[in-house]
JSON list of N, CA and C in Angstrom, two decimals:
[
{"chain": "P", "resi": 199, "resn": "GLY", "atom": "N", "xyz": [-95.76, 39.77, 24.48]},
{"chain": "P", "resi": 199, "resn": "GLY", "atom": "CA", "xyz": [-95.26, 40.26, 23.03]},
{"chain": "P", "resi": 199, "resn": "GLY", "atom": "C", "xyz": [-94.19, 39.34, 22.83]},
{"chain": "P", "resi": 200, "resn": "SER", "atom": "N", "xyz": [-93.18, 39.29, 21.56]},
{"chain": "P", "resi": 200, "resn": "SER", "atom": "CA", "xyz": [-91.97, 39.53, 21.04]},
{"chain": "P", "resi": 200, "resn": "SER", "atom": "C", "xyz": [-91.23, 40.13, 20.96]},
{"chain": "P", "resi": 201, "resn": "LEU", "atom": "N", "xyz": [-89.88, 39.41, 21.60]},
{"chain": "P", "resi": 201, "resn": "LEU", "atom": "CA", "xyz": [-88.49, 40.66, 21.24]},
{"chain": "P", "resi": 201, "resn": "LEU", "atom": "C", "xyz": [-87.70, 40.21, 20.24]},
{"chain": "P", "resi": 202, "resn": "ASP", "atom": "N", "xyz": [-86.75, 40.97, 19.43]},
{"chain": "P", "resi": 202, "resn": "ASP", "atom": "CA", "xyz": [-85.80, 40.78, 18.48]},
{"chain": "P", "resi": 202, "resn": "ASP", "atom": "C", "xyz": [-84.52, 40.18, 18.55]},
{"chain": "P", "resi": 203, "resn": "LEU", "atom": "N", "xyz": [-84.32, 40.95, 20.12]},
{"chain": "P", "resi": 203, "resn": "LEU", "atom": "CA", "xyz": [-83.29, 39.91, 20.80]},
{"chain": "P", "resi": 203, "resn": "LEU", "atom": "C", "xyz": [-83.60, 39.74, 22.55]},
{"chain": "P", "resi": 204, "resn": "ALA", "atom": "N", "xyz": [-83.28, 38.87, 22.77]},
{"chain": "P", "resi": 204, "resn": "ALA", "atom": "CA", "xyz": [-83.21, 38.22, 24.36]},
{"chain": "P", "resi": 204, "resn": "ALA", "atom": "C", "xyz": [-83.08, 39.30, 25.41]},
{"chain": "P", "resi": 205, "resn": "VAL", "atom": "N", "xyz": [-82.92, 39.14, 26.44]},
{"chain": "P", "resi": 205, "resn": "VAL", "atom": "CA", "xyz": [-82.94, 39.97, 27.80]},
{"chain": "P", "resi": 205, "resn": "VAL", "atom": "C", "xyz": [-81.12, 39.73, 28.38]},
{"chain": "P", "resi": 206, "resn": "LEU", "atom": "N", "xyz": [-80.94, 40.01, 28.03]},
{"chain": "P", "resi": 206, "resn": "LEU", "atom": "CA", "xyz": [-79.64, 39.45, 27.73]},
{"chain": "P", "resi": 206, "resn": "LEU", "atom": "C", "xyz": [-78.26, 39.94, 28.29]},
{"chain": "P", "resi": 207, "resn": "TYR", "atom": "N", "xyz": [-78.88, 41.04, 29.09]},
{"chain": "P", "resi": 207, "resn": "TYR", "atom": "CA", "xyz": [-77.38, 42.10, 29.33]},
{"chain": "P", "resi": 207, "resn": "TYR", "atom": "C", "xyz": [-78.37, 43.26, 31.22]},
{"chain": "P", "resi": 208, "resn": "THR", "atom": "N", "xyz": [-77.53, 43.62, 32.01]},
{"chain": "P", "resi": 208, "resn": "THR", "atom": "CA", "xyz": [-77.93, 44.19, 32.76]},
{"chain": "P", "resi": 208, "resn": "THR", "atom": "C", "xyz": [-77.76, 45.98, 32.49]},
{"chain": "P", "resi": 209, "resn": "SER", "atom": "N", "xyz": [-78.70, 46.44, 33.41]},
{"chain": "P", "resi": 209, "resn": "SER", "atom": "CA", "xyz": [-78.54, 48.64, 33.07]},
{"chain": "P", "resi": 209, "resn": "SER", "atom": "C", "xyz": [-77.23, 48.58, 32.37]},
{"chain": "P", "resi": 210, "resn": "ASP", "atom": "N", "xyz": [-76.09, 47.52, 33.40]},
{"chain": "P", "resi": 210, "resn": "ASP", "atom": "CA", "xyz": [-75.32, 48.44, 33.97]},
{"chain": "P", "resi": 210, "resn": "ASP", "atom": "C", "xyz": [-74.23, 47.10, 32.75]},
{"chain": "P", "resi": 211, "resn": "GLY", "atom": "N", "xyz": [-74.02, 46.69, 31.95]},
{"chain": "P", "resi": 211, "resn": "GLY", "atom": "CA", "xyz": [-74.02, 46.35, 30.31]},
{"chain": "P", "resi": 211, "resn": "GLY", "atom": "C", "xyz": [-73.55, 44.15, 31.54]},
{"chain": "P", "resi": 212, "resn": "VAL", "atom": "N", "xyz": [-73.80, 43.96, 32.15]},
{"chain": "P", "resi": 212, "resn": "VAL", "atom": "CA", "xyz": [-73.38, 43.10, 32.69]},
{"chain": "P", "resi": 212, "resn": "VAL", "atom": "C", "xyz": [-74.19, 41.44, 31.58]},
{"chain": "P", "resi": 213, "resn": "GLN", "atom": "N", "xyz": [-73.60, 40.21, 31.60]},
{"chain": "P", "resi": 213, "resn": "GLN", "atom": "CA", "xyz": [-74.17, 38.96, 30.52]},
{"chain": "P", "resi": 213, "resn": "GLN", "atom": "C", "xyz": [-75.10, 38.84, 31.52]},
{"chain": "P", "resi": 214, "resn": "LEU", "atom": "N", "xyz": [-76.61, 38.21, 31.45]},
{"chain": "P", "resi": 214, "resn": "LEU", "atom": "CA", "xyz": [-77.14, 37.29, 32.50]},
{"chain": "P", "resi": 214, "resn": "LEU", "atom": "C", "xyz": [-77.22, 36.39, 31.93]},
{"chain": "P", "resi": 215, "resn": "PRO", "atom": "N", "xyz": [-76.60, 35.58, 33.62]},
{"chain": "P", "resi": 215, "resn": "PRO", "atom": "CA", "xyz": [-76.92, 33.71, 33.18]},
{"chain": "P", "resi": 215, "resn": "PRO", "atom": "C", "xyz": [-78.49, 33.72, 32.36]},
{"chain": "P", "resi": 216, "resn": "ALA", "atom": "N", "xyz": [-78.48, 32.42, 31.66]},
{"chain": "P", "resi": 216, "resn": "ALA", "atom": "CA", "xyz": [-79.58, 32.06, 31.21]},
{"chain": "P", "resi": 216, "resn": "ALA", "atom": "C", "xyz": [-80.42, 31.50, 32.32]},
{"chain": "P", "resi": 217, "resn": "GLY", "atom": "N", "xyz": [-81.59, 31.81, 32.88]},
{"chain": "P", "resi": 217, "resn": "GLY", "atom": "CA", "xyz": [-82.72, 31.25, 33.28]},
{"chain": "P", "resi": 217, "resn": "GLY", "atom": "C", "xyz": [-84.28, 32.46, 34.21]},
{"chain": "P", "resi": 218, "resn": "ALA", "atom": "N", "xyz": [-84.04, 32.87, 34.51]},
{"chain": "P", "resi": 218, "resn": "ALA", "atom": "CA", "xyz": [-85.66, 32.78, 34.92]},
{"chain": "P", "resi": 218, "resn": "ALA", "atom": "C", "xyz": [-85.34, 34.56, 35.59]},
{"chain": "P", "resi": 219, "resn": "ALA", "atom": "N", "xyz": [-85.99, 35.43, 35.67]},
{"chain": "P", "resi": 219, "resn": "ALA", "atom": "CA", "xyz": [-86.40, 36.41, 36.15]},
{"chain": "P", "resi": 219, "resn": "ALA", "atom": "C", "xyz": [-87.47, 36.94, 36.76]},
{"chain": "P", "resi": 220, "resn": "TRP", "atom": "N", "xyz": [-88.34, 37.42, 37.19]},
{"chain": "P", "resi": 220, "resn": "TRP", "atom": "CA", "xyz": [-89.17, 38.74, 37.88]},
{"chain": "P", "resi": 220, "resn": "TRP", "atom": "C", "xyz": [-90.07, 39.16, 37.07]},
{"chain": "P", "resi": 221, "resn": "THR", "atom": "N", "xyz": [-90.77, 39.01, 36.24]},
{"chain": "P", "resi": 221, "resn": "THR", "atom": "CA", "xyz": [-90.94, 39.79, 35.74]},
{"chain": "P", "resi": 221, "resn": "THR", "atom": "C", "xyz": [-92.95, 40.94, 36.62]},
{"chain": "P", "resi": 222, "resn": "GLY", "atom": "N", "xyz": [-94.13, 39.68, 37.11]},
{"chain": "P", "resi": 222, "resn": "GLY", "atom": "CA", "xyz": [-95.02, 40.00, 37.18]},
{"chain": "P", "resi": 222, "resn": "GLY", "atom": "C", "xyz": [-95.61, 40.21, 35.86]},
{"chain": "P", "resi": 223, "resn": "THR", "atom": "N", "xyz": [-95.23, 39.59, 34.59]},
{"chain": "P", "resi": 223, "resn": "THR", "atom": "CA", "xyz": [-96.00, 40.29, 33.70]},
{"chain": "P", "resi": 223, "resn": "THR", "atom": "C", "xyz": [-96.22, 39.82, 33.32]},
{"chain": "P", "resi": 224, "resn": "LEU", "atom": "N", "xyz": [-97.73, 40.08, 32.19]},
{"chain": "P", "resi": 224, "resn": "LEU", "atom": "CA", "xyz": [-98.31, 38.31, 31.12]},
{"chain": "P", "resi": 224, "resn": "LEU", "atom": "C", "xyz": [-97.61, 38.44, 29.23]},
{"chain": "P", "resi": 225, "resn": "ALA", "atom": "N", "xyz": [-97.95, 37.84, 29.12]},
{"chain": "P", "resi": 225, "resn": "ALA", "atom": "CA", "xyz": [-97.05, 37.73, 27.23]},
{"chain": "P", "resi": 225, "resn": "ALA", "atom": "C", "xyz": [-98.11, 38.92, 27.21]},
{"chain": "P", "resi": 226, "resn": "ASN", "atom": "N", "xyz": [-99.11, 39.00, 27.93]},
{"chain": "P", "resi": 226, "resn": "ASN", "atom": "CA", "xyz": [-99.87, 40.38, 26.52]},
{"chain": "P", "resi": 226, "resn": "ASN", "atom": "C", "xyz": [-99.38, 41.72, 27.27]},
{"chain": "P", "resi": 227, "resn": "GLY", "atom": "N", "xyz": [-98.32, 42.07, 27.80]},
{"chain": "P", "resi": 227, "resn": "GLY", "atom": "CA", "xyz": [-97.67, 43.05, 28.40]},
{"chain": "P", "resi": 227, "resn": "GLY", "atom": "C", "xyz": [-98.76, 43.78, 29.76]},
{"chain": "P", "resi": 228, "resn": "THR", "atom": "N", "xyz": [-99.52, 43.17, 29.98]},
{"chain": "P", "resi": 228, "resn": "THR", "atom": "CA", "xyz": [-100.22, 43.58, 31.01]},
{"chain": "P", "resi": 228, "resn": "THR", "atom": "C", "xyz": [-99.50, 42.63, 31.88]},
{"chain": "P", "resi": 229, "resn": "ALA", "atom": "N", "xyz": [-100.17, 43.31, 33.32]},
{"chain": "P", "resi": 229, "resn": "ALA", "atom": "CA", "xyz": [-99.44, 43.38, 34.99]},
{"chain": "P", "resi": 229, "resn": "ALA", "atom": "C", "xyz": [-100.05, 41.89, 34.99]},
{"chain": "P", "resi": 230, "resn": "GLY", "atom": "N", "xyz": [-100.14, 40.76, 36.04]},
{"chain": "P", "resi": 230, "resn": "GLY", "atom": "CA", "xyz": [-100.62, 40.01, 36.20]},
{"chain": "P", "resi": 230, "resn": "GLY", "atom": "C", "xyz": [-100.67, 40.05, 37.80]},
{"chain": "P", "resi": 231, "resn": "THR", "atom": "N", "xyz": [-101.09, 39.30, 37.98]},
{"chain": "P", "resi": 231, "resn": "THR", "atom": "CA", "xyz": [-101.90, 38.93, 39.50]},
{"chain": "P", "resi": 231, "resn": "THR", "atom": "C", "xyz": [-101.01, 38.17, 40.34]},
{"chain": "P", "resi": 232, "resn": "ALA", "atom": "N", "xyz": [-100.14, 36.60, 39.78]},
{"chain": "P", "resi": 232, "resn": "ALA", "atom": "CA", "xyz": [-98.78, 36.30, 40.01]},
{"chain": "P", "resi": 232, "resn": "ALA", "atom": "C", "xyz": [-97.03, 37.21, 40.69]},
{"chain": "P", "resi": 233, "resn": "ASN", "atom": "N", "xyz": [-97.58, 38.12, 41.64]},
{"chain": "P", "resi": 233, "resn": "ASN", "atom": "CA", "xyz": [-96.38, 39.07, 41.74]},
{"chain": "P", "resi": 233, "resn": "ASN", "atom": "C", "xyz": [-95.83, 39.16, 43.40]},
{"chain": "P", "resi": 234, "resn": "CYS", "atom": "N", "xyz": [-95.92, 38.13, 44.19]},
{"chain": "P", "resi": 234, "resn": "CYS", "atom": "CA", "xyz": [-95.06, 38.30, 45.22]},
{"chain": "P", "resi": 234, "resn": "CYS", "atom": "C", "xyz": [-96.33, 39.06, 46.76]},
{"chain": "P", "resi": 235, "resn": "ASN", "atom": "N", "xyz": [-97.33, 38.69, 46.72]},
{"chain": "P", "resi": 235, "resn": "ASN", "atom": "CA", "xyz": [-98.40, 40.19, 46.96]},
{"chain": "P", "resi": 235, "resn": "ASN", "atom": "C", "xyz": [-97.68, 41.51, 46.99]},
{"chain": "P", "resi": 236, "resn": "ASN", "atom": "N", "xyz": [-97.29, 42.07, 45.49]},
{"chain": "P", "resi": 236, "resn": "ASN", "atom": "CA", "xyz": [-97.32, 43.61, 45.29]},
{"chain": "P", "resi": 236, "resn": "ASN", "atom": "C", "xyz": [-95.62, 43.65, 45.38]},
{"chain": "P", "resi": 237, "resn": "TRP", "atom": "N", "xyz": [-95.06, 42.53, 45.26]},
{"chain": "P", "resi": 237, "resn": "TRP", "atom": "CA", "xyz": [-93.17, 42.24, 45.71]},
{"chain": "P", "resi": 237, "resn": "TRP", "atom": "C", "xyz": [-92.84, 43.10, 46.76]},
{"chain": "P", "resi": 238, "resn": "THR", "atom": "N", "xyz": [-93.95, 42.48, 47.84]},
{"chain": "P", "resi": 238, "resn": "THR", "atom": "CA", "xyz": [-93.13, 42.17, 49.31]},
{"chain": "P", "resi": 238, "resn": "THR", "atom": "C", "xyz": [-93.45, 40.61, 50.01]},
{"chain": "P", "resi": 239, "resn": "SER", "atom": "N", "xyz": [-93.63, 40.22, 49.07]},
{"chain": "P", "resi": 239, "resn": "SER", "atom": "CA", "xyz": [-93.45, 38.64, 49.79]},
{"chain": "P", "resi": 239, "resn": "SER", "atom": "C", "xyz": [-92.58, 37.83, 49.30]},
{"chain": "P", "resi": 240, "resn": "ASN", "atom": "N", "xyz": [-91.68, 37.13, 50.26]},
{"chain": "P", "resi": 240, "resn": "ASN", "atom": "CA", "xyz": [-90.61, 36.35, 49.45]},
{"chain": "P", "resi": 240, "resn": "ASN", "atom": "C", "xyz": [-90.91, 34.69, 50.59]},
{"chain": "P", "resi": 241, "resn": "ALA", "atom": "N", "xyz": [-91.97, 34.73, 51.00]},
{"chain": "P", "resi": 241, "resn": "ALA", "atom": "CA", "xyz": [-92.80, 33.50, 51.09]},
{"chain": "P", "resi": 241, "resn": "ALA", "atom": "C", "xyz": [-92.36, 32.69, 50.19]},
{"chain": "P", "resi": 242, "resn": "ALA", "atom": "N", "xyz": [-92.24, 31.55, 50.85]},
{"chain": "P", "resi": 242, "resn": "ALA", "atom": "CA", "xyz": [-91.83, 30.43, 49.52]},
{"chain": "P", "resi": 242, "resn": "ALA", "atom": "C", "xyz": [-93.56, 29.78, 49.77]},
{"chain": "P", "resi": 243, "resn": "ALA", "atom": "N", "xyz": [-94.20, 30.14, 49.83]},
{"chain": "P", "resi": 243, "resn": "ALA", "atom": "CA", "xyz": [-96.00, 29.67, 49.61]},
{"chain": "P", "resi": 243, "resn": "ALA", "atom": "C", "xyz": [-96.98, 30.65, 49.08]},
{"chain": "P", "resi": 244, "resn": "VAL", "atom": "N", "xyz": [-96.01, 31.57, 48.14]},
{"chain": "P", "resi": 244, "resn": "VAL", "atom": "CA", "xyz": [-96.83, 32.03, 47.63]},
{"chain": "P", "resi": 244, "resn": "VAL", "atom": "C", "xyz": [-96.30, 32.84, 46.11]},
{"chain": "P", "resi": 245, "resn": "ASN", "atom": "N", "xyz": [-96.59, 32.98, 45.18]},
{"chain": "P", "resi": 245, "resn": "ASN", "atom": "CA", "xyz": [-95.54, 32.80, 43.59]},
{"chain": "P", "resi": 245, "resn": "ASN", "atom": "C", "xyz": [-96.28, 33.87, 43.33]},
{"chain": "P", "resi": 246, "resn": "GLY", "atom": "N", "xyz": [-94.82, 34.00, 42.11]},
{"chain": "P", "resi": 246, "resn": "GLY", "atom": "CA", "xyz": [-94.29, 35.82, 41.61]},
{"chain": "P", "resi": 246, "resn": "GLY", "atom": "C", "xyz": [-94.61, 34.95, 40.31]},
{"chain": "P", "resi": 247, "resn": "LEU", "atom": "N", "xyz": [-94.24, 36.14, 39.08]},
{"chain": "P", "resi": 247, "resn": "LEU", "atom": "CA", "xyz": [-94.39, 35.36, 37.29]},
{"chain": "P", "resi": 247, "resn": "LEU", "atom": "C", "xyz": [-93.06, 35.97, 37.34]},
{"chain": "P", "resi": 248, "resn": "THR", "atom": "N", "xyz": [-92.50, 34.91, 36.90]},
{"chain": "P", "resi": 248, "resn": "THR", "atom": "CA", "xyz": [-91.15, 35.20, 35.85]},
{"chain": "P", "resi": 248, "resn": "THR", "atom": "C", "xyz": [-91.22, 35.52, 34.03]},
{"chain": "P", "resi": 249, "resn": "GLY", "atom": "N", "xyz": [-90.12, 35.28, 33.99]},
{"chain": "P", "resi": 249, "resn": "GLY", "atom": "CA", "xyz": [-90.18, 35.48, 32.55]},
{"chain": "P", "resi": 249, "resn": "GLY", "atom": "C", "xyz": [-88.49, 34.23, 31.95]},
{"chain": "P", "resi": 250, "resn": "SER", "atom": "N", "xyz": [-88.25, 33.76, 30.90]},
{"chain": "P", "resi": 250, "resn": "SER", "atom": "CA", "xyz": [-86.63, 33.13, 30.54]},
{"chain": "P", "resi": 250, "resn": "SER", "atom": "C", "xyz": [-85.80, 34.42, 29.92]},
{"chain": "P", "resi": 251, "resn": "VAL", "atom": "N", "xyz": [-84.98, 34.73, 30.59]},
{"chain": "P", "resi": 251, "resn": "VAL", "atom": "CA", "xyz": [-84.37, 35.80, 30.28]},
{"chain": "P", "resi": 251, "resn": "VAL", "atom": "C", "xyz": [-83.75, 35.89, 28.20]},
{"chain": "P", "resi": 252, "resn": "ASN", "atom": "N", "xyz": [-83.94, 34.04, 28.64]},
{"chain": "P", "resi": 252, "resn": "ASN", "atom": "CA", "xyz": [-83.18, 34.18, 26.67]},
{"chain": "P", "resi": 252, "resn": "ASN", "atom": "C", "xyz": [-83.36, 33.94, 25.78]},
{"chain": "P", "resi": 253, "resn": "SER", "atom": "N", "xyz": [-85.21, 34.00, 26.16]},
{"chain": "P", "resi": 253, "resn": "SER", "atom": "CA", "xyz": [-86.08, 33.86, 25.06]},
{"chain": "P", "resi": 253, "resn": "SER", "atom": "C", "xyz": [-86.52, 35.11, 24.68]},
{"chain": "P", "resi": 254, "resn": "THR", "atom": "N", "xyz": [-87.49, 34.85, 23.14]},
{"chain": "P", "resi": 254, "resn": "THR", "atom": "CA", "xyz": [-86.96, 36.22, 22.43]},
{"chain": "P", "resi": 254, "resn": "THR", "atom": "C", "xyz": [-89.40, 35.58, 22.15]},
{"chain": "P", "resi": 255, "resn": "SER", "atom": "N", "xyz": [-89.97, 35.63, 23.11]},
{"chain": "P", "resi": 255, "resn": "SER", "atom": "CA", "xyz": [-91.13, 35.34, 23.03]},
{"chain": "P", "resi": 255, "resn": "SER", "atom": "C", "xyz": [-92.11, 35.60, 23.97]},
{"chain": "P", "resi": 256, "resn": "GLY", "atom": "N", "xyz": [-93.24, 35.65, 23.64]},
{"chain": "P", "resi": 256, "resn": "GLY", "atom": "CA", "xyz": [-93.85, 35.76, 24.47]},
{"chain": "P", "resi": 256, "resn": "GLY", "atom": "C", "xyz": [-92.76, 34.88, 25.96]},
{"chain": "P", "resi": 257, "resn": "THR", "atom": "N", "xyz": [-92.67, 34.01, 26.11]},
{"chain": "P", "resi": 257, "resn": "THR", "atom": "CA", "xyz": [-92.38, 34.05, 27.61]},
{"chain": "P", "resi": 257, "resn": "THR", "atom": "C", "xyz": [-90.91, 34.11, 28.45]},
{"chain": "P", "resi": 258, "resn": "TRP", "atom": "N", "xyz": [-90.64, 34.86, 27.28]},
{"chain": "P", "resi": 258, "resn": "TRP", "atom": "CA", "xyz": [-89.51, 36.61, 28.09]},
{"chain": "P", "resi": 258, "resn": "TRP", "atom": "C", "xyz": [-90.00, 37.09, 29.02]},
{"chain": "P", "resi": 259, "resn": "THR", "atom": "N", "xyz": [-91.36, 37.61, 28.92]},
{"chain": "P", "resi": 259, "resn": "THR", "atom": "CA", "xyz": [-92.26, 37.80, 30.69]},
{"chain": "P", "resi": 259, "resn": "THR", "atom": "C", "xyz": [-92.98, 37.24, 31.08]},
{"chain": "P", "resi": 260, "resn": "ASN", "atom": "N", "xyz": [-93.81, 35.80, 30.28]},
{"chain": "P", "resi": 260, "resn": "ASN", "atom": "CA", "xyz": [-94.52, 34.98, 31.05]},
{"chain": "P", "resi": 260, "resn": "ASN", "atom": "C", "xyz": [-94.34, 34.24, 30.65]},
{"chain": "P", "resi": 261, "resn": "ASN", "atom": "N", "xyz": [-93.27, 33.31, 32.04]},
{"chain": "P", "resi": 261, "resn": "ASN", "atom": "CA", "xyz": [-92.64, 32.04, 31.68]},
{"chain": "P", "resi": 261, "resn": "ASN", "atom": "C", "xyz": [-93.16, 30.29, 32.58]},
{"chain": "P", "resi": 262, "resn": "LEU", "atom": "N", "xyz": [-93.45, 31.27, 33.96]},
{"chain": "P", "resi": 262, "resn": "LEU", "atom": "CA", "xyz": [-93.71, 30.53, 35.00]},
{"chain": "P", "resi": 262, "resn": "LEU", "atom": "C", "xyz": [-93.65, 30.65, 36.09]},
{"chain": "P", "resi": 263, "resn": "ASP", "atom": "N", "xyz": [-94.79, 30.26, 37.22]},
{"chain": "P", "resi": 263, "resn": "ASP", "atom": "CA", "xyz": [-95.15, 30.92, 38.51]},
{"chain": "P", "resi": 263, "resn": "ASP", "atom": "C", "xyz": [-93.99, 30.02, 39.39]},
{"chain": "P", "resi": 264, "resn": "GLN", "atom": "N", "xyz": [-92.82, 30.92, 40.04]},
{"chain": "P", "resi": 264, "resn": "GLN", "atom": "CA", "xyz": [-91.84, 30.44, 40.89]},
{"chain": "P", "resi": 264, "resn": "GLN", "atom": "C", "xyz": [-92.04, 30.60, 41.96]},
{"chain": "P", "resi": 265, "resn": "ALA", "atom": "N", "xyz": [-91.97, 30.02, 43.23]},
{"chain": "P", "resi": 265, "resn": "ALA", "atom": "CA", "xyz": [-92.08, 30.59, 44.59]},
{"chain": "P", "resi": 265, "resn": "ALA", "atom": "C", "xyz": [-91.34, 31.60, 44.96]},
{"chain": "P", "resi": 266, "resn": "CYS", "atom": "N", "xyz": [-92.09, 33.00, 45.36]},
{"chain": "P", "resi": 266, "resn": "CYS", "atom": "CA", "xyz": [-90.92, 34.58, 45.75]},
{"chain": "P", "resi": 266, "resn": "CYS", "atom": "C", "xyz": [-90.16, 34.12, 47.19]},
{"chain": "P", "resi": 267, "resn": "SER", "atom": "N", "xyz": [-89.70, 32.69, 47.98]},
{"chain": "P", "resi": 267, "resn": "SER", "atom": "CA", "xyz": [-88.38, 33.08, 48.24]},
{"chain": "P", "resi": 267, "resn": "SER", "atom": "C", "xyz": [-87.03, 32.65, 47.94]},
{"chain": "P", "resi": 268, "resn": "SER", "atom": "N", "xyz": [-87.30, 32.87, 46.62]},
{"chain": "P", "resi": 268, "resn": "SER", "atom": "CA", "xyz": [-86.76, 32.50, 44.62]},
{"chain": "P", "resi": 268, "resn": "SER", "atom": "C", "xyz": [-85.58, 33.57, 45.05]},
{"chain": "P", "resi": 269, "resn": "MET", "atom": "N", "xyz": [-84.59, 33.09, 45.47]},
{"chain": "P", "resi": 269, "resn": "MET", "atom": "CA", "xyz": [-83.26, 34.91, 44.13]},
{"chain": "P", "resi": 269, "resn": "MET", "atom": "C", "xyz": [-83.56, 34.97, 42.90]},
{"chain": "P", "resi": 270, "resn": "LEU", "atom": "N", "xyz": [-83.45, 36.42, 42.47]},
{"chain": "P", "resi": 270, "resn": "LEU", "atom": "CA", "xyz": [-84.39, 35.62, 41.78]},
{"chain": "P", "resi": 270, "resn": "LEU", "atom": "C", "xyz": [-84.04, 37.19, 40.72]},
{"chain": "P", "resi": 271, "resn": "ARG", "atom": "N", "xyz": [-83.36, 37.58, 39.45]},
{"chain": "P", "resi": 271, "resn": "ARG", "atom": "CA", "xyz": [-83.42, 39.19, 38.82]},
{"chain": "P", "resi": 271, "resn": "ARG", "atom": "C", "xyz": [-84.21, 39.69, 38.58]},
{"chain": "P", "resi": 272, "resn": "LEU", "atom": "N", "xyz": [-84.54, 41.14, 38.85]},
{"chain": "P", "resi": 272, "resn": "LEU", "atom": "CA", "xyz": [-86.59, 41.83, 38.55]},
{"chain": "P", "resi": 272, "resn": "LEU", "atom": "C", "xyz": [-85.90, 42.37, 36.51]},
{"chain": "P", "resi": 273, "resn": "ILE", "atom": "N", "xyz": [-86.95, 42.45, 36.44]},
{"chain": "P", "resi": 273, "resn": "ILE", "atom": "CA", "xyz": [-86.48, 42.94, 34.94]},
{"chain": "P", "resi": 273, "resn": "ILE", "atom": "C", "xyz": [-87.68, 43.36, 34.23]},
{"chain": "P", "resi": 274, "resn": "CYS", "atom": "N", "xyz": [-87.82, 44.97, 35.54]},
{"chain": "P", "resi": 274, "resn": "CYS", "atom": "CA", "xyz": [-88.46, 46.10, 35.40]},
{"chain": "P", "resi": 274, "resn": "CYS", "atom": "C", "xyz": [-88.83, 46.91, 33.89]},
{"chain": "P", "resi": 275, "resn": "ILE", "atom": "N", "xyz": [-90.24, 47.08, 33.87]},
{"chain": "P", "resi": 275, "resn": "ILE", "atom": "CA", "xyz": [-91.39, 46.81, 31.81]},
{"chain": "P", "resi": 275, "resn": "ILE", "atom": "C", "xyz": [-92.33, 48.48, 32.10]},
{"chain": "P", "resi": 276, "resn": "GLU", "atom": "N", "xyz": [-91.74, 49.44, 31.84]},
{"chain": "P", "resi": 276, "resn": "GLU", "atom": "CA", "xyz": [-92.00, 50.39, 31.74]},
{"chain": "P", "resi": 276, "resn": "GLU", "atom": "C", "xyz": [-92.76, 50.71, 30.47]},
{"chain": "P", "resi": 277, "resn": "GLN", "atom": "N", "xyz": [-94.63, 51.11, 30.31]},
{"chain": "P", "resi": 277, "resn": "GLN", "atom": "CA", "xyz": [-95.18, 51.87, 29.79]},
{"chain": "P", "resi": 277, "resn": "GLN", "atom": "C", "xyz": [-94.78, 52.63, 29.01]}
]
């Protein structure tokens, strides 16, 4: 789904740089299958789903797959 405001800050109030963050979540809010083997792999040959932290559309959780070796922040989503 969409957001009224982009995810621009960490839980500590630190502003995030524009870019990607791990989500493992599809735009409809369900878990995706690209999740770095349930977040246990940092292999370049394995992918995880990322979102765009400066987006308010569905791409805030579901932007593109990236190699699990990428050093990105993690956005935790609770239902």
